[in-house]
Coordinates of C-alpha atoms in Angstrom, one line a residue:
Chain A
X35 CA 11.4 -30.4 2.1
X36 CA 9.2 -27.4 0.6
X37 CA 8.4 -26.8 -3.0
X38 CA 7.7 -23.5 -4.3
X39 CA 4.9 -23.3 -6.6
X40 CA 5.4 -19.5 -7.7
X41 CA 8.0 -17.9 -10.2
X42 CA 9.2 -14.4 -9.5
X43 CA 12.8 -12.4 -9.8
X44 CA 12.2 -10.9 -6.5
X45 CA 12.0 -13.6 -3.6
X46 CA 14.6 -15.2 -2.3
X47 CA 16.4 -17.3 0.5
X48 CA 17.4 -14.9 3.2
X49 CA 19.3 -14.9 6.7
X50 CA 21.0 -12.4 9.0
X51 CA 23.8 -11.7 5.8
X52 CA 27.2 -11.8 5.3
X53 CA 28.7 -8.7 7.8
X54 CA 31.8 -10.6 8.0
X55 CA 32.5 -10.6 4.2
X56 CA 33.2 -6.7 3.6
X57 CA 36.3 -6.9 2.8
X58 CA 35.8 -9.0 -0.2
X59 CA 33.8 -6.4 -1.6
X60 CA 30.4 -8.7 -1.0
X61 CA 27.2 -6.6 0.1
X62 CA 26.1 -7.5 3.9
X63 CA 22.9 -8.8 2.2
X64 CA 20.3 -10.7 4.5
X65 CA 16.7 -10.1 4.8
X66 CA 15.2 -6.5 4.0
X67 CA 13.4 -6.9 7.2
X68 CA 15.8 -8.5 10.0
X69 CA 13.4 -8.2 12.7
X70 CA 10.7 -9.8 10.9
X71 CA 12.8 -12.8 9.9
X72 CA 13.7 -13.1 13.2
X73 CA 10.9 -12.9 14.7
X74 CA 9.8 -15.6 12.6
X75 CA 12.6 -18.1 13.3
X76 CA 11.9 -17.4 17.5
X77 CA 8.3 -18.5 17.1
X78 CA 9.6 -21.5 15.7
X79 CA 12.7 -22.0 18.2
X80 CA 15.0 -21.8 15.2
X81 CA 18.6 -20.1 15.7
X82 CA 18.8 -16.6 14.7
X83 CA 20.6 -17.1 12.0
X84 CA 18.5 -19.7 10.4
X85 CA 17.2 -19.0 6.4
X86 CA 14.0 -18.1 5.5
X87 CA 12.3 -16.7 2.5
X88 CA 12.2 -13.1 1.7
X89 CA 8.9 -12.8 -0.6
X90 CA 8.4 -9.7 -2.4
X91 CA 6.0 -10.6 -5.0
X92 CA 2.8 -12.1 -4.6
X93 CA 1.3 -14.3 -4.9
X94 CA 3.1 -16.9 -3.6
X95 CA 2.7 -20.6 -3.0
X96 CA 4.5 -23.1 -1.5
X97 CA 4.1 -26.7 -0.9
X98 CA 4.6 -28.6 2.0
X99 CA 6.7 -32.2 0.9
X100 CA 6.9 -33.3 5.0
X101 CA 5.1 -32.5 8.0
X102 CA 6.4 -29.2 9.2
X103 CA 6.2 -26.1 11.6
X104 CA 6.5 -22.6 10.0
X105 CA 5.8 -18.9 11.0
X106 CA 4.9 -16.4 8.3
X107 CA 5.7 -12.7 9.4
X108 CA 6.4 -9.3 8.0
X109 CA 4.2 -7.7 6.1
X110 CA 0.4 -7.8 6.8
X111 CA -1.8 -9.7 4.1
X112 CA -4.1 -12.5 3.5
X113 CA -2.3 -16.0 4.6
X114 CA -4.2 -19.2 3.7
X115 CA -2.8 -22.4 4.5
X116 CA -4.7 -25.1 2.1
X117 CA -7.5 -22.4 1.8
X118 CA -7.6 -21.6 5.7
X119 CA -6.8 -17.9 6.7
X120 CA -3.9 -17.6 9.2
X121 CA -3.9 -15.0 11.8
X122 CA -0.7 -12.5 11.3
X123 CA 2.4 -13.1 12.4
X124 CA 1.7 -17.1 13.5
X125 CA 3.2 -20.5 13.3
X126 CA 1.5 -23.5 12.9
X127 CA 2.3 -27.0 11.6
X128 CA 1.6 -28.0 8.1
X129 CA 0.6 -31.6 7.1
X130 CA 2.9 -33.2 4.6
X131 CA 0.6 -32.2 0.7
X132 CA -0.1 -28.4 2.3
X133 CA -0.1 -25.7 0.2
X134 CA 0.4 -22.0 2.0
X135 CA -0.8 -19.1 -0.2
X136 CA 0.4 -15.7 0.9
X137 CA -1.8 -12.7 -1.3
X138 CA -0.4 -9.0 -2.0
X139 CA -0.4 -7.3 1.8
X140 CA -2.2 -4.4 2.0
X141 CA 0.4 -3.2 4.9
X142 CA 4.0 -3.2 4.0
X143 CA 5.5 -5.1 1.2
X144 CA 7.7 -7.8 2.1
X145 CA 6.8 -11.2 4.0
X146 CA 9.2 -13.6 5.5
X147 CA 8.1 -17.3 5.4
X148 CA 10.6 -19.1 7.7
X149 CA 10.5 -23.1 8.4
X150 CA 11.3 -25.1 11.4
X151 CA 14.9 -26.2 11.3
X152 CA 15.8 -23.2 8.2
X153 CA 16.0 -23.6 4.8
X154 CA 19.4 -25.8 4.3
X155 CA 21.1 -24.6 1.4
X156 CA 24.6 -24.5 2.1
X157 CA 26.7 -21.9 3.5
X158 CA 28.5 -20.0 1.1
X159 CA 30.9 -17.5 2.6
X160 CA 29.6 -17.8 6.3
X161 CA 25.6 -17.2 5.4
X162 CA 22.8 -18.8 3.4
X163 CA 21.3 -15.8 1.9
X164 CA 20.8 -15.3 -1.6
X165 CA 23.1 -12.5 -3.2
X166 CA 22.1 -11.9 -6.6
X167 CA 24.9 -9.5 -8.0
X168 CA 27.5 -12.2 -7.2
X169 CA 25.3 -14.8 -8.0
X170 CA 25.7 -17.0 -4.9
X171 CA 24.3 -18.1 -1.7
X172 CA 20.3 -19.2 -1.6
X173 CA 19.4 -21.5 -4.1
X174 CA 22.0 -21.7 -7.0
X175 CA 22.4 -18.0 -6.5
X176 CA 19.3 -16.8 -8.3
X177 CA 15.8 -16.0 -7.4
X178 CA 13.4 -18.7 -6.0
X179 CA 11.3 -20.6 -9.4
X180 CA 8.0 -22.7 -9.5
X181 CA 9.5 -26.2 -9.5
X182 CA 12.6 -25.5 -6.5
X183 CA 12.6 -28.1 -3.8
X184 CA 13.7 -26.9 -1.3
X185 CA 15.7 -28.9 1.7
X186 CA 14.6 -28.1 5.6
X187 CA 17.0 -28.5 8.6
X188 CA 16.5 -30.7 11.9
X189 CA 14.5 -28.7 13.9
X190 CA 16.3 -27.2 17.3
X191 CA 12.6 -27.7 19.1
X192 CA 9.4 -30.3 19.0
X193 CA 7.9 -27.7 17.2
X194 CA 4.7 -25.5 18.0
X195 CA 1.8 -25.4 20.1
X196 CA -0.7 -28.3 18.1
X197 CA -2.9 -25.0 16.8
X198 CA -0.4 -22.7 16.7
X199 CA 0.7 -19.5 18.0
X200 CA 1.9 -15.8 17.3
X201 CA 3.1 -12.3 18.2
X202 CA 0.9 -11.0 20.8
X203 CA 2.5 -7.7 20.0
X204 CA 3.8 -7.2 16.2
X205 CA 6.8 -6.2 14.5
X206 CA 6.0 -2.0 13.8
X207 CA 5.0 -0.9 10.4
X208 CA 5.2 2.5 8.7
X209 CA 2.8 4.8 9.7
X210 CA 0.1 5.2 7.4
X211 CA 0.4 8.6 6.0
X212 CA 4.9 8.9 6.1
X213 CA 7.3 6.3 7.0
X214 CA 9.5 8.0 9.9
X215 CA 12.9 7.2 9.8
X216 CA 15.7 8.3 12.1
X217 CA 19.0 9.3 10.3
X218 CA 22.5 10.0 12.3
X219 CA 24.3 13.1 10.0
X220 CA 26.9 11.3 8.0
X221 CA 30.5 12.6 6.7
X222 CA 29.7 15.5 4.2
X223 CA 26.4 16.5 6.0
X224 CA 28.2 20.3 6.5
X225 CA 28.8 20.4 2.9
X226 CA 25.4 21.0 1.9
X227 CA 23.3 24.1 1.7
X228 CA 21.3 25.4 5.4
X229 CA 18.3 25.2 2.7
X230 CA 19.2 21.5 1.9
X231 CA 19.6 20.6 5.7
X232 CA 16.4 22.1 6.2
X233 CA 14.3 20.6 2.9
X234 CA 15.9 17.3 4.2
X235 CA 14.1 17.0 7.6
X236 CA 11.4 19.1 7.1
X237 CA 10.0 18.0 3.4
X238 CA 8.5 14.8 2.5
X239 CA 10.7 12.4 0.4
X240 CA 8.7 10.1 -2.0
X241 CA 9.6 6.8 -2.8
X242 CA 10.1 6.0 -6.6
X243 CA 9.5 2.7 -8.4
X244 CA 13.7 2.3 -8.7
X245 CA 13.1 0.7 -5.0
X246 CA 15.0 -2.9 -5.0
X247 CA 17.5 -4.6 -2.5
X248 CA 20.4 -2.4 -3.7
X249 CA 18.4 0.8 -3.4
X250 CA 15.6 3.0 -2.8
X251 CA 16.0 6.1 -5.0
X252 CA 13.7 9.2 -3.5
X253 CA 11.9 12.1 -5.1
X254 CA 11.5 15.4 -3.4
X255 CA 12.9 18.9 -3.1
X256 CA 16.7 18.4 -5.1
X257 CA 19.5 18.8 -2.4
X258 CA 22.2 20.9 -3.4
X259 CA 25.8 21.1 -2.0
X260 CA 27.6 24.1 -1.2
X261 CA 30.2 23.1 -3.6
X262 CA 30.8 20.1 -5.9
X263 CA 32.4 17.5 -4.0
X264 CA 35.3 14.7 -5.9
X265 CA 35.3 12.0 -3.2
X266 CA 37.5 8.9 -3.7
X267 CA 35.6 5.6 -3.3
X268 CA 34.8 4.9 0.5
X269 CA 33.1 2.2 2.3
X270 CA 29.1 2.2 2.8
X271 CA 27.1 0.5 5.3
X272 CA 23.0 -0.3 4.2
X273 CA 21.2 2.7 5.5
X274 CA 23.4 5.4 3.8
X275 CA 21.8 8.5 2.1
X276 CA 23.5 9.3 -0.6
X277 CA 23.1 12.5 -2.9
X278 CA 24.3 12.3 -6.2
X279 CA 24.9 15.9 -8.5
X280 CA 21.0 15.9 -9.2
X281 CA 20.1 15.9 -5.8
X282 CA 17.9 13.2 -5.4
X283 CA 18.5 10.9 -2.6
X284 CA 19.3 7.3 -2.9
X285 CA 19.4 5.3 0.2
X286 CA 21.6 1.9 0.1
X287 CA 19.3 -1.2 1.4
X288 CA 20.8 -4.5 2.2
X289 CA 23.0 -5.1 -1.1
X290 CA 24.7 -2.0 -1.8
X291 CA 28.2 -2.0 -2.9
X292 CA 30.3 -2.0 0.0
X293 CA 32.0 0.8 -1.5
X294 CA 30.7 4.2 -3.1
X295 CA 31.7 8.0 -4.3
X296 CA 28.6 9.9 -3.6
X297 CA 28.4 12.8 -1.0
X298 CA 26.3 10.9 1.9
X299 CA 24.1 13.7 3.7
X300 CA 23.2 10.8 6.5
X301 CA 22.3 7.2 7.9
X302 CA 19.4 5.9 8.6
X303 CA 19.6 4.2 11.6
X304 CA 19.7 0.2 11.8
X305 CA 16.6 0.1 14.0
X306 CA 14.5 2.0 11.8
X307 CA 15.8 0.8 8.0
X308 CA 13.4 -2.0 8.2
X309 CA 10.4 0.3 8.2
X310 CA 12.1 1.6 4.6
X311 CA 12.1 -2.1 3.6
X312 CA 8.9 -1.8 4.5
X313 CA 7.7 1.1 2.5
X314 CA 5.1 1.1 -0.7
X315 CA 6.7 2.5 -3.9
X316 CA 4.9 6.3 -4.0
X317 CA 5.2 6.1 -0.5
X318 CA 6.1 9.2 1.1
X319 CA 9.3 9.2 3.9
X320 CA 10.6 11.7 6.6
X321 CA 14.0 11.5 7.9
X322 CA 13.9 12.5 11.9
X323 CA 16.8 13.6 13.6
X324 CA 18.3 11.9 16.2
X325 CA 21.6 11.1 18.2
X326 CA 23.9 8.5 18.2
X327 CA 23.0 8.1 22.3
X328 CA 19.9 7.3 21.4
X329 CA 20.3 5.3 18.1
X330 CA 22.4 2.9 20.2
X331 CA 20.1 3.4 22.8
X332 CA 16.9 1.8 20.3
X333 CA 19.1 -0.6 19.1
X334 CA 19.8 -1.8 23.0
X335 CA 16.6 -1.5 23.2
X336 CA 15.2 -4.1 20.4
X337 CA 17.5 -6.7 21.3
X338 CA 16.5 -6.5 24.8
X339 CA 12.9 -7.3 23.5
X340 CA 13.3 -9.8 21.4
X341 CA 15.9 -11.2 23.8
X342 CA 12.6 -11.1 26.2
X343 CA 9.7 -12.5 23.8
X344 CA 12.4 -15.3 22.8
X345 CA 12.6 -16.3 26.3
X346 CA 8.6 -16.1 26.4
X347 CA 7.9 -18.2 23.3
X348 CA 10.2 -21.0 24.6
X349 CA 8.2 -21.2 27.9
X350 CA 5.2 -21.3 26.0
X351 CA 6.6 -24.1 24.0
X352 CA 7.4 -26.3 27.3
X353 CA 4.3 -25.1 29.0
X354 CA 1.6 -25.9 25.6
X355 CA 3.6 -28.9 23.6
X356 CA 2.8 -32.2 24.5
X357 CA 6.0 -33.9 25.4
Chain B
X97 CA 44.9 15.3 9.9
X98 CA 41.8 12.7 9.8
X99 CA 38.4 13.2 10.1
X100 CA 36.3 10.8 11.7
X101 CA 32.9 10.8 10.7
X102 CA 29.5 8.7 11.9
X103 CA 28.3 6.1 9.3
X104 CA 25.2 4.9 11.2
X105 CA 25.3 3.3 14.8
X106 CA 27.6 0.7 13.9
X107 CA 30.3 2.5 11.7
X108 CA 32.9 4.9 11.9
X109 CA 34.4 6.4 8.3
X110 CA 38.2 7.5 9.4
X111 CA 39.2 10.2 6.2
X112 CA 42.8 10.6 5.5
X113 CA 42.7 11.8 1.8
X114 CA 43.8 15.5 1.4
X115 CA 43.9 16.6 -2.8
X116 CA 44.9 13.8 -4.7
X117 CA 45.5 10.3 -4.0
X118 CA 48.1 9.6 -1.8
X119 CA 50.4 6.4 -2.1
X120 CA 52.1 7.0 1.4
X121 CA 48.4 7.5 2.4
X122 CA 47.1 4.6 1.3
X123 CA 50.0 2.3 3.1
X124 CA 48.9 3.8 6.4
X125 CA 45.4 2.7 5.8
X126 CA 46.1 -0.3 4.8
X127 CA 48.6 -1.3 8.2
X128 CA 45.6 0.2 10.5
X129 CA 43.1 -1.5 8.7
X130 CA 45.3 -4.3 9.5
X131 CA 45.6 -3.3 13.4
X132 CA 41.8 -2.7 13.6
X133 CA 40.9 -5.9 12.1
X134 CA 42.4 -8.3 14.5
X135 CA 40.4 -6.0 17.4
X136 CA 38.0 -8.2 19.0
X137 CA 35.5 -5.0 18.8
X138 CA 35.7 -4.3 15.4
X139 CA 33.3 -6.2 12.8
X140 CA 35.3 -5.4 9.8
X141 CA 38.1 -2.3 9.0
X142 CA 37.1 -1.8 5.2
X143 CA 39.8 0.3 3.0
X144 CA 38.7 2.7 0.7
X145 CA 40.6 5.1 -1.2
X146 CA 42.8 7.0 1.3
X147 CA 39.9 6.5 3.8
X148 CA 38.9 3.7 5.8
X149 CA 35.7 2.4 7.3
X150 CA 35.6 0.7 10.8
X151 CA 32.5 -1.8 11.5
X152 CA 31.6 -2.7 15.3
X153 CA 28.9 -4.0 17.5
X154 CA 27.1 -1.4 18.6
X155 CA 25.3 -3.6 20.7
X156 CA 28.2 -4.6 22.8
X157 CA 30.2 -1.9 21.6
X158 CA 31.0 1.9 23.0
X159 CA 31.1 3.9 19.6
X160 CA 33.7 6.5 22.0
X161 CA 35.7 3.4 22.5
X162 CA 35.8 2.4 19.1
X163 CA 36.2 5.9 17.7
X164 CA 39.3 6.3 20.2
X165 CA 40.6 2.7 19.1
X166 CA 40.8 3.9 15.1
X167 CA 42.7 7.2 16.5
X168 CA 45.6 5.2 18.2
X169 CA 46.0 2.6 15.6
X170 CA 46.2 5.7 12.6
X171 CA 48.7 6.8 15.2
X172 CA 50.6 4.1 15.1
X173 CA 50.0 2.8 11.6
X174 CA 53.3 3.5 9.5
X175 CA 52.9 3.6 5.7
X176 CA 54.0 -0.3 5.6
X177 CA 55.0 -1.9 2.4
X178 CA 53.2 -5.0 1.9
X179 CA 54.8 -7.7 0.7
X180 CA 53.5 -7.0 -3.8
X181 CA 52.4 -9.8 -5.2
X182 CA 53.0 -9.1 -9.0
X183 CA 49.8 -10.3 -11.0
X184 CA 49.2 -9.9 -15.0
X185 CA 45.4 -10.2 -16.4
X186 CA 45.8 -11.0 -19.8
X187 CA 43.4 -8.3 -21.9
X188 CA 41.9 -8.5 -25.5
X189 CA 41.4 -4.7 -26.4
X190 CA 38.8 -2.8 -28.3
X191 CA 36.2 -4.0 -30.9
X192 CA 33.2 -6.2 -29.5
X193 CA 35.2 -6.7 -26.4
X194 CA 35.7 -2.8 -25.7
X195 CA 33.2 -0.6 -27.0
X196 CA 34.5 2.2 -25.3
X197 CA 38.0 2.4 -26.4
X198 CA 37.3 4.9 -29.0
X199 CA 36.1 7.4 -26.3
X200 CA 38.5 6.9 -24.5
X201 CA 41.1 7.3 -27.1
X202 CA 39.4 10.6 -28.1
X203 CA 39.4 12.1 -24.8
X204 CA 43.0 11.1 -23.8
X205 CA 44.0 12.7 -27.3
X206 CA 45.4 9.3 -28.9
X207 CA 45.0 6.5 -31.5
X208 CA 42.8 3.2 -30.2
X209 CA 46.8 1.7 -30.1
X210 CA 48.5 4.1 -28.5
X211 CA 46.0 4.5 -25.7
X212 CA 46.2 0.4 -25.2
X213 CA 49.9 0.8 -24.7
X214 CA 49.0 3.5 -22.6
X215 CA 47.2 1.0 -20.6
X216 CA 49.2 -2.0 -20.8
X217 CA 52.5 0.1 -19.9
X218 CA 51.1 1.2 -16.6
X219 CA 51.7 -0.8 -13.2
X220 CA 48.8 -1.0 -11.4
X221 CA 48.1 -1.2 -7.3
X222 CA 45.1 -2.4 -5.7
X223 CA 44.6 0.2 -3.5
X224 CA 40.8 -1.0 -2.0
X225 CA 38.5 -4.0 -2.8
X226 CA 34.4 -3.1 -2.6
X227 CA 31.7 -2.3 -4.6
X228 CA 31.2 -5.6 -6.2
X229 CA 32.5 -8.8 -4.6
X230 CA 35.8 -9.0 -6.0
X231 CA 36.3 -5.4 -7.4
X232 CA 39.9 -4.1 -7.1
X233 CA 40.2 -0.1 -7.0
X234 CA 43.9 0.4 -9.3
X235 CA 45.8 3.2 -8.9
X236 CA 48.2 3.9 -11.3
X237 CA 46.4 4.5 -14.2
X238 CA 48.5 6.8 -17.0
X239 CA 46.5 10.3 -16.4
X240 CA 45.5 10.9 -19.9
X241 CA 43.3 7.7 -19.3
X242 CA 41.7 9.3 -16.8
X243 CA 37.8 10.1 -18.5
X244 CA 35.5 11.2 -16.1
X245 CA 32.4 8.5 -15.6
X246 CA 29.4 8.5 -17.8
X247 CA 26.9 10.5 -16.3
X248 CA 24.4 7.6 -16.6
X249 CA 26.2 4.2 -15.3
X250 CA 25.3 1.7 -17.7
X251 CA 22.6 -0.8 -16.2
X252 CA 24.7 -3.7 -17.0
X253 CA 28.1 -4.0 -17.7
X254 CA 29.9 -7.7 -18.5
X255 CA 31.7 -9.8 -16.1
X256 CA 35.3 -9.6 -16.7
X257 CA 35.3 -6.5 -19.2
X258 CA 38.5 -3.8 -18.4
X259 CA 37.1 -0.7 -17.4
X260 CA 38.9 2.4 -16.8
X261 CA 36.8 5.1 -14.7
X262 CA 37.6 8.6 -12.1
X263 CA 41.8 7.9 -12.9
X264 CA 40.9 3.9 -12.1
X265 CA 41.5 1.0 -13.6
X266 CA 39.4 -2.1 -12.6
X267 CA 38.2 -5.3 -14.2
X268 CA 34.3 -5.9 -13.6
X269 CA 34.2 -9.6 -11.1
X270 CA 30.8 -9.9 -12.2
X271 CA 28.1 -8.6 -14.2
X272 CA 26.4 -5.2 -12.8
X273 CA 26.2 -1.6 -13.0
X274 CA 28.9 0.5 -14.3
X275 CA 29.6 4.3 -14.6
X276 CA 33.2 3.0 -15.9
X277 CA 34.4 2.7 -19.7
X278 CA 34.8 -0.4 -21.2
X279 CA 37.9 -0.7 -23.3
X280 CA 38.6 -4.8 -22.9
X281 CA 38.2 -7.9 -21.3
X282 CA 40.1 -10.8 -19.7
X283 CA 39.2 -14.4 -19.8
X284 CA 40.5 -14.5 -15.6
X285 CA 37.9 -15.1 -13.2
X286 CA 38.0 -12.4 -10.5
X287 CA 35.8 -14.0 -7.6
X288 CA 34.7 -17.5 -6.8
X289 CA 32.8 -17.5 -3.5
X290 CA 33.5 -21.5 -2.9
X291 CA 37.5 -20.9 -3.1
X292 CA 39.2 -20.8 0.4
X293 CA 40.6 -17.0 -0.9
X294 CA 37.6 -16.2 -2.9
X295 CA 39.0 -12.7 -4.8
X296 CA 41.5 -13.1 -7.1
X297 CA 43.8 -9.8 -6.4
X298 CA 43.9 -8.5 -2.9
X299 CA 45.0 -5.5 -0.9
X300 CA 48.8 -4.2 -2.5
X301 CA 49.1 -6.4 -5.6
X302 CA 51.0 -5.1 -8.5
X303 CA 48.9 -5.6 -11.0
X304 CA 50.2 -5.3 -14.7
X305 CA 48.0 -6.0 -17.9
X306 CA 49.4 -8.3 -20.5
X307 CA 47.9 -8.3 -24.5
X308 CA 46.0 -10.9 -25.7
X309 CA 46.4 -10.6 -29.7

């Protein structure tokens, strides 16, 4: 059991999402930043799919009510565990009474705290994460408050190495001066102007302060269409860049409507929305061509990776835990 | 003729609508959104309005495969008649509970009571479910109803209010932002997450509204 010792609207019990629950009209959800989460839950020998918390304001404090292993990753930033500073992206056990502090990052902007054995809050439509539109999933639906007690599962392994461990190589943040995001051209990319195609890759897109789960709305030269388009509602995947009539770009994050009537210039690709999750708001972004080859090709790419280091972490386990 | 389009690495938008909405159309998408579902490739086959989107794996997954897949079963897809379910959501019209019936009204060149009999004399069809957990797209809506959106969505707009928006009618399954006109709202609950069928309308319902006094 962990108790959360700090109020905010913005974090929130997370897992891999609901992909599964489309056709009911509720948003894929999950965490922002999948690879992050993930990464967290290998370190500990969770499953995949195993909850953790998505924290997006800071600080943030929770207590440890048990004995527990838990990896905080995502986001870079001061980590204290009862005071201590914790190396980036590590797991380590907390004693029952603990308190782990994690500060305002100063790379990135979301941090995933996950806990051996997941957070257990039930599964509400084949997921755990918290979707705040609907109002389900996570904890009672609604963001994480000072006071929540939250309860832990069984953990899958004996836990971590007695003084912990962590990524020897990190999960990949923006680039300091432009986040660079690949996009696949998406179903009306033809209908706007040469000029618009050309601002689009070639100008720097700024990230406004309307930046939450549903939606990053950009800021930048206004993209115009060669003629007003009247689409009928379609479905949306998280990635999509849509252009409404003023010509600013919003890009849907991980719960947009499944369904929307915008003209959508283009995708960014699942690899790379992460790195938008993990962009400051004034932040500037550039969208990179590339093919659907090699998007599938990245994505074959990552899994292989993790698919690797999960394999590592679990030898390290056998090879460093006392039995 | 369909156009296929990318939407990311792990979607395919197939686009059937040509002018206005089609009711044939929409059948067809609905039986090879059917088809697609039950492949063991596809994540999710997602109607929209007279277009459909196609989920996969692209991990495991040939897009070319799945792109060639969506092309056979709009091939084969007939405009199918699902079996209607006939549903009625009770409505109480205008005042507090519709604050935009008055616009409405106005633009569709009619008293506040003729345009609610405009609205409770139509017979609705769920033609797509998205947006919002629980949000039915209705076709069917009387055209003089059919106000364009507001050019600012509200921010918030109440569970269960009747909205009316782009020649729609809907009812809001949860609180959330709107573009749509508000002129009522029902007392039924549109999506519960813990039932075993969790939306209330689905896919081809007949939907009819009924007057609350």
């Amino acid at each position: 059991m962990i108790e959360i010792r700090a109020n905010s609207a913005l974090n929130t019990i997370q897992d891999r999402g609901r992909p599964r629950a489309m056709t009911l009209g509720v948003a894929r959800g999950g965490a922002m930043d999948m690879l992050a989460l993930a990464c967290g839950n290998m370190l500990l020998g969770n499953e995949p799919d195993a909850a953790g918390i998505e924290i997006a304001f800071f600080p943030f404090r929770l207590r440890f009510l048990d004995d527990r292993a838990f990896a905080v990753t995502g986001a870079r930033g001061p980590v204290r565990l009862d005071g201590v500073d914790l190396p980036p992206d590590w797991a380590v056990i907390a004693r029952a009474g603990q308190t782990l502090q994690c500060d305002a990052p100063t790379e990135g902007c979301r941090t995933y705290v996950t806990i051996a054995g997941g957070i257990d809050v039930p599964l509400v439509l084949g997921a755990r994460a918290t979707d705040l539109k609907g109002g389900f999933g996570g904890l009672e639906g609604r963001a994480l408050q000072k006071g929540d007690r939250l309860p832990c599962g069984v953990p899958a392994t004996p836990g971590v190495p007695p003084h912990g461990y962590g990524l020897a190589v990190r999960c990949p943040m923006p680039d300091a001066d432009a986040t660079r995001v690949r996009v696949l051209p998406a179903a009306e990319y033809d209908d706007f102007t040469a000029e618009a195609r050309h601002a689009f890759f070639q100008t720097a897109w700024r990230l406004t302060p309307s930046a939450n789960r549903t939606g990053y709305r950009l800021e930048g030269t206004p993209l115009a269409q060669q003629r007003p388009l009247n689409l009928f509602s379609h479905g949306i995947v998280p990635g999509t860049v849509q252009v409404p009539p003023a010509g600013q770009p919003i890009v849907q994050m991980a719960d947009a409507n499944t369904c929307g009537g915008y003209p959508k210039i283009a995708t960014i690709i699942e690899s790379d929305l992460r790195l938008l999750a993990q962009t400051r708001v004034q932040g500037s972004i550039r969208f990179v061509e590339t093919t659907r080859a090699d998007a599938i090709a990245a994505l074959r790419a990552e899994a292989r990776d993790q698919a690797r280091r999960a394999d590592a972490f679990a030898h390290l386990r056998r090879m460093l835990i006392p039995a | 003729m369909i156009r296929l389009s990318m939407a990311g690495t792990g979607a395919i938008l197939l686009d059937a609508a040509a002018g206005p909405f089609d009711a044939a159309t929409q059948r067809r998408i609905w039986a090879a959104a059917r088809a697609l579902g039950g492949a063991p490739s596809v994540v999710q086959a997602v109607p929209g309005v007279n277009n459909l989107l196609v989920t996969f794996d692209a991990l495991h997954t040939e897009p070319d495969a799945v792109e060639q897949l969506i092309r056979q079963a709009w091939a084969a897809a007939a405009a199918e008649e699902i079996p209607a379910r006939e549903v009625e959501i009770p409505v109480t019209y205008g005042g507090a509970f519709g604050e935009d019936l008055a616009l409405v009204a106005k633009h569709a060149g009619l008293s506040e009571e003729a345009t609610i009999a405009a609205h409770l004399a139509g017979r609705y069809s769920v033609a797509a479910i998205g947006a919002m957990a629980g949000f039915a797209y209705m076709t069917g809506l009387d055209p003089r109803l059919a106000v364009p959106r507001r050019d600012t969505p509200r921010l918030s707009v109440e569970c269960r209010a009747v909205v009316v928006g782009g020649g729609q009618a809907g009812v809001m399954p949860c609180t959330a932002p709107s573009g749509w006109h508000i002129i009522g709202r029902t007392t039924l609950p549109l999506f519960d997450p813990h039932r075993p069928d969790p939306g209330f309308l689905r896919i081809g319902d007949t939907v009819r509204f009924t007057r609350v006094a």
